[in-house]
PDB file of C-alpha atoms and ligand atoms in Angstrom:
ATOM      1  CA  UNK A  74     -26.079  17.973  13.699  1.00 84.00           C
ATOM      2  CA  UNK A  75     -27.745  15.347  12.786  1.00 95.00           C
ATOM      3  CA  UNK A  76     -28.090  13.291   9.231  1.00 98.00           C
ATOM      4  CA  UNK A  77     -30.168  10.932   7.852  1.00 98.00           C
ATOM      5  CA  UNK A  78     -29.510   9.069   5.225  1.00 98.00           C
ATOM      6  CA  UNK A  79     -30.727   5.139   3.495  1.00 98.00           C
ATOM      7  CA  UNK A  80     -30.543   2.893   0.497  1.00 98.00           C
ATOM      8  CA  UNK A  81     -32.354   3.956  -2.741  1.00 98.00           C
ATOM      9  CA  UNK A  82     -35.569   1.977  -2.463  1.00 98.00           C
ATOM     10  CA  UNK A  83     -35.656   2.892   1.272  1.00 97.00           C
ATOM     11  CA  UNK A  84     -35.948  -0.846   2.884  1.00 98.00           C
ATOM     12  CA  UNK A  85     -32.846   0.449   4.758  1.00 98.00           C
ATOM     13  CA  UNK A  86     -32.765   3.968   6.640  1.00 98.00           C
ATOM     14  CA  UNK A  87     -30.235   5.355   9.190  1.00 98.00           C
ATOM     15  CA  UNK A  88     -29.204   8.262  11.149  1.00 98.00           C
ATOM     16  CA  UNK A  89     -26.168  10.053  11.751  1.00 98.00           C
ATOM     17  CA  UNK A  90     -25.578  11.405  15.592  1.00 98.00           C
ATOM     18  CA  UNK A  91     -22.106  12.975  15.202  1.00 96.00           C
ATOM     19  CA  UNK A  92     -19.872  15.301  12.260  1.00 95.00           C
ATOM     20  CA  UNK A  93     -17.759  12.904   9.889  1.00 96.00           C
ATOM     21  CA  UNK A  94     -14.645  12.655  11.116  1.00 96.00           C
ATOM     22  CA  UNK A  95     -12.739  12.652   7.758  1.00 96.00           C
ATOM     23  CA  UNK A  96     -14.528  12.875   4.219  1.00 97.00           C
ATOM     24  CA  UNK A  97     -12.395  10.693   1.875  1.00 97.00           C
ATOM     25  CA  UNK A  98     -12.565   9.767  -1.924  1.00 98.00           C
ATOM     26  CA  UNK A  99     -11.032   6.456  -2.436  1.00 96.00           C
ATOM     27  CA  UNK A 100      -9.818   4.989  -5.328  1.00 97.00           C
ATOM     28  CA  UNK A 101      -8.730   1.528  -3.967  1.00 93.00           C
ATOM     29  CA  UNK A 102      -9.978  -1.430  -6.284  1.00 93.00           C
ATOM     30  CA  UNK A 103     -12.995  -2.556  -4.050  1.00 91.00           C
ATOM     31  CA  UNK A 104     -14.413   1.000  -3.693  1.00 93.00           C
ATOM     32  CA  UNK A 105     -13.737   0.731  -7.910  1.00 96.00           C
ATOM     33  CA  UNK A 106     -16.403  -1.993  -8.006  1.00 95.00           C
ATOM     34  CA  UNK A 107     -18.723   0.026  -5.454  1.00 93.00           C
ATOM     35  CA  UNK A 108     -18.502   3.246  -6.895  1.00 94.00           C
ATOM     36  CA  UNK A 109     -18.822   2.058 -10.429  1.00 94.00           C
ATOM     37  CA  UNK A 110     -15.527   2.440 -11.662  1.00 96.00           C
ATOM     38  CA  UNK A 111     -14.880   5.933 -10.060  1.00 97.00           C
ATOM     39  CA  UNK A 112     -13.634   6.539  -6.457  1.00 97.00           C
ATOM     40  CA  UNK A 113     -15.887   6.005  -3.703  1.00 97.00           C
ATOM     41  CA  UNK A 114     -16.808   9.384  -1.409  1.00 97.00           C
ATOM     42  CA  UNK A 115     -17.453   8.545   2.335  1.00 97.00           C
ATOM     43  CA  UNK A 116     -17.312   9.608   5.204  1.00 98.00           C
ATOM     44  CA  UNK A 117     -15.846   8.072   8.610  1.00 97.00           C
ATOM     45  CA  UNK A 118     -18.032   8.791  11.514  1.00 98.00           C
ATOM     46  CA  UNK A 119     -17.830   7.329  15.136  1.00 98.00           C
ATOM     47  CA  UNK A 120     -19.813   3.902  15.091  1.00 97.00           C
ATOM     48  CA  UNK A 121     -21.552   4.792  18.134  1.00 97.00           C
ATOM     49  CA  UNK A 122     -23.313   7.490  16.642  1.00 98.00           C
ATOM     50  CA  UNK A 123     -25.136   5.628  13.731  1.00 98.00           C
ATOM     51  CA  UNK A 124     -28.430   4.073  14.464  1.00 98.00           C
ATOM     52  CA  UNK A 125     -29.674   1.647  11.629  1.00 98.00           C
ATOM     53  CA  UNK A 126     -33.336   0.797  10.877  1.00 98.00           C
ATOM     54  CA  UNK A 127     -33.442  -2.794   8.862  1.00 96.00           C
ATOM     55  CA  UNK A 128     -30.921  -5.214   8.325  1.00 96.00           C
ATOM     56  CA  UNK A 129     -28.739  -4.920   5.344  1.00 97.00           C
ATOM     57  CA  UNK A 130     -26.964  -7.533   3.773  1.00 98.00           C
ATOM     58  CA  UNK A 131     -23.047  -7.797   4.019  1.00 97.00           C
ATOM     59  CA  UNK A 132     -20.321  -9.086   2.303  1.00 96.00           C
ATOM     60  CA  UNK A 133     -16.984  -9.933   4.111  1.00 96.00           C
ATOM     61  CA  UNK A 134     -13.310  -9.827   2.197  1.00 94.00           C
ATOM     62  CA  UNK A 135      -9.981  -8.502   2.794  1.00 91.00           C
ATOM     63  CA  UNK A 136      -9.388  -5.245   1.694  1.00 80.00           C
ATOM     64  CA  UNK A 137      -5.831  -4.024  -0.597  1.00 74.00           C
ATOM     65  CA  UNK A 138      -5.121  -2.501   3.449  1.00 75.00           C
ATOM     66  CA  UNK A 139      -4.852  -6.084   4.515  1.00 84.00           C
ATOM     67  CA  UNK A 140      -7.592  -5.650   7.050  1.00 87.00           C
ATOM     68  CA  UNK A 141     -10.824  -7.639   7.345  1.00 94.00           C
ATOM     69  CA  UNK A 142     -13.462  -5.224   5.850  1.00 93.00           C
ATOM     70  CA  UNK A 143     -17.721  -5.878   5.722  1.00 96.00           C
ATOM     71  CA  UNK A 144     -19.195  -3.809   3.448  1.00 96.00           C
ATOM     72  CA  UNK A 145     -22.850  -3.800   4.053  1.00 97.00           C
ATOM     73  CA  UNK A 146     -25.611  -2.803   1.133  1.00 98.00           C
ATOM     74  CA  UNK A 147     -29.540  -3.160   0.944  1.00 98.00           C
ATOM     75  CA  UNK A 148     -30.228  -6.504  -0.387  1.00 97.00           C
ATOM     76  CA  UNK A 149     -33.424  -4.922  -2.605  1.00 98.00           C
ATOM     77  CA  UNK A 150     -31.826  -1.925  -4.208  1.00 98.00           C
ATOM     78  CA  UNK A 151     -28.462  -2.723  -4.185  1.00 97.00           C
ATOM     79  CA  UNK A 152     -27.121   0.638  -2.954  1.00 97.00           C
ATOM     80  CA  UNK A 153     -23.688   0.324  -0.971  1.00 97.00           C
ATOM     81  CA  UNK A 154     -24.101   2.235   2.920  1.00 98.00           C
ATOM     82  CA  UNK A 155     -21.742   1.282   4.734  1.00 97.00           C
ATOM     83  CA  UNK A 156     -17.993  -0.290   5.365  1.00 95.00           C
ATOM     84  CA  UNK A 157     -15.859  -1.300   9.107  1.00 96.00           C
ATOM     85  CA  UNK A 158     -12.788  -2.811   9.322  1.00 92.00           C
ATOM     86  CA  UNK A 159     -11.491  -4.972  11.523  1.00 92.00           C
ATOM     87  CA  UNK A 160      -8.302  -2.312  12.079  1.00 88.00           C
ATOM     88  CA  UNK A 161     -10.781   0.268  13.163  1.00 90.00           C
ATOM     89  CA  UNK A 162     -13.356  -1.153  15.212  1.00 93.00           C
ATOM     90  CA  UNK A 163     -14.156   1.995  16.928  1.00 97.00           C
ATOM     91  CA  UNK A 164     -15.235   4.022  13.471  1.00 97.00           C
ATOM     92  CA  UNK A 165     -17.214   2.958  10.298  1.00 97.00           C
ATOM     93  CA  UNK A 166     -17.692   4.675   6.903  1.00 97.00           C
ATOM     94  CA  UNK A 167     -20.860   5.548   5.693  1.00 98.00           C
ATOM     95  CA  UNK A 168     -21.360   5.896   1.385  1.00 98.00           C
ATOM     96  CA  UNK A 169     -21.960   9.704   0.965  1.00 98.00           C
ATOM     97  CA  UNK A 170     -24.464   8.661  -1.916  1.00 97.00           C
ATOM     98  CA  UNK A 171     -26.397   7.275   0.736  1.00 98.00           C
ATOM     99  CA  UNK A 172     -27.024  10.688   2.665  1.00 98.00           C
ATOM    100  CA  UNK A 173     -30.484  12.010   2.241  1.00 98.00           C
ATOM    101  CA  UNK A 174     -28.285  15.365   2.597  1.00 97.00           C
ATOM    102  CA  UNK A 175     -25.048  15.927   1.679  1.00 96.00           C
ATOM    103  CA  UNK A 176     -24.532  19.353   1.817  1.00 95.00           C
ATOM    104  CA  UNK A 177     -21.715  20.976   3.673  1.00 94.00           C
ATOM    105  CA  UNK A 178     -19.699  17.684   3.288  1.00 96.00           C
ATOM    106  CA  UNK A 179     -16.876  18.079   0.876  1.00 96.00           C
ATOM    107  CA  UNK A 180     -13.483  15.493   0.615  1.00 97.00           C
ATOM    108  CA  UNK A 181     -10.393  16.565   2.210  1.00 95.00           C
ATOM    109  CA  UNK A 182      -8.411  13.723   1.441  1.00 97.00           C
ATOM    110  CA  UNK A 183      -8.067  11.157  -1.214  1.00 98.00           C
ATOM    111  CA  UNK A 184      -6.211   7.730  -0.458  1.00 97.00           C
ATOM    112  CA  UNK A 185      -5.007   4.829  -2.556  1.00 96.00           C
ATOM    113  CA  UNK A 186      -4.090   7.291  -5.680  1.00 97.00           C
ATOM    114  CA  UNK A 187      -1.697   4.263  -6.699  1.00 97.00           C
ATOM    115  CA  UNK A 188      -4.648   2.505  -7.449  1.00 96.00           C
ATOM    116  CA  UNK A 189      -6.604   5.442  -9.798  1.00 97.00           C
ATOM    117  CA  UNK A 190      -6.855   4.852 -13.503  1.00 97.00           C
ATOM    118  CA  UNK A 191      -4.344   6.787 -15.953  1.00 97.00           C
ATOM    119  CA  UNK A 192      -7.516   9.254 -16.315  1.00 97.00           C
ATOM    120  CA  UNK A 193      -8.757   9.933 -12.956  1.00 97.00           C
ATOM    121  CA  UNK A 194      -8.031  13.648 -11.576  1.00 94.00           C
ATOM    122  CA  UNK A 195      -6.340  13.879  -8.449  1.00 96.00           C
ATOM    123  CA  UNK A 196      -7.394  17.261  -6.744  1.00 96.00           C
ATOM    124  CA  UNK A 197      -3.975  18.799  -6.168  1.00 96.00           C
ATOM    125  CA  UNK A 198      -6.053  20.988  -3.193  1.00 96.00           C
ATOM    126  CA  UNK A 199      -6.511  17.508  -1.098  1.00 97.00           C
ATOM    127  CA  UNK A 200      -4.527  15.366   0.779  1.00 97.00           C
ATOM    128  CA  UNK A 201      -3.247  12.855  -0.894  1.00 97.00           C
ATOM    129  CA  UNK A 202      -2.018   9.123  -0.099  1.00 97.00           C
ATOM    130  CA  UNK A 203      -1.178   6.081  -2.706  1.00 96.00           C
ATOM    131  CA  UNK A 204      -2.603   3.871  -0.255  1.00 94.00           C
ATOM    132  CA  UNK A 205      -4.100   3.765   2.963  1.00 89.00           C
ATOM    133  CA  UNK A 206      -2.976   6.566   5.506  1.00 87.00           C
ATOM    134  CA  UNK A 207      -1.895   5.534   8.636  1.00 76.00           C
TER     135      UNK A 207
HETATM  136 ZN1   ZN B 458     -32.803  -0.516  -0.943  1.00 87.86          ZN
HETATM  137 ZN1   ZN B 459     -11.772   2.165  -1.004  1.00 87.86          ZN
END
């Protein structure tokens, strides 16, 4: 099927041509900043099948995985939408806040629990990594 999904002010839209491959919540310190002190939820999807209308701003760094990351976000709102690493040119993850639907997409996994404050709930039902899965 197909999604759609964009920033919060809507400079930036985008559309989804394939089924996430993996839905993740990640509690790795970057995604800590991004997701406002809670874990990030996102999806990896094949980077082929995500079509982008505008031109969102980026930010380059190295990510606790030691792979080059750029995590891209509308430069008006300030709404995260997307992340690629260098490791993994071939997929991308798109922000599941972003979707304009997010029904039917649930996390299976949740990586870097090394990383999660002493509160955070780990969902004993997922799949769970202290850092990044192989
Ligand atoms: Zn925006
Ligand atoms: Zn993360």
């Amino acid at each position: 099927m197909t999604r759609t999904g964009g920033c919060r002010c809507g400079a930036l839209r985008y559309t989804l041509d394939a089924e996430p491959l993996a839905t993740r919540l990640c509690w790795c310190r970057d995604c800590q900043y991004w997701a406002l002190g809670n874990a990030a939820v996102n999806i990896v999807v094949p980077r082929a099948a995500v079509s982008v209308d505008g031109t969102p701003r980026s930010w380059d760094s190295t990510a606790d995985s030691g792979n080059r990351m750029r995590r891209s976000f509308c430069g008006e709102c300030g709404t995260q939408l997307f992340s690629e690493s260098e490791g993994n040119p071939q997929n991308m993850v798109i922000r599941v806040g972003s979707l304009d639907d997010a029904a039917g997409i649930a996390p299976t996994m949740v990586i870097w629990t090394a990383s999660a404050p002493a509160w955070a709930h780990i969902d004993p039902a997922l799949q769970a990594f202290p850092g990044q899965p192989q």
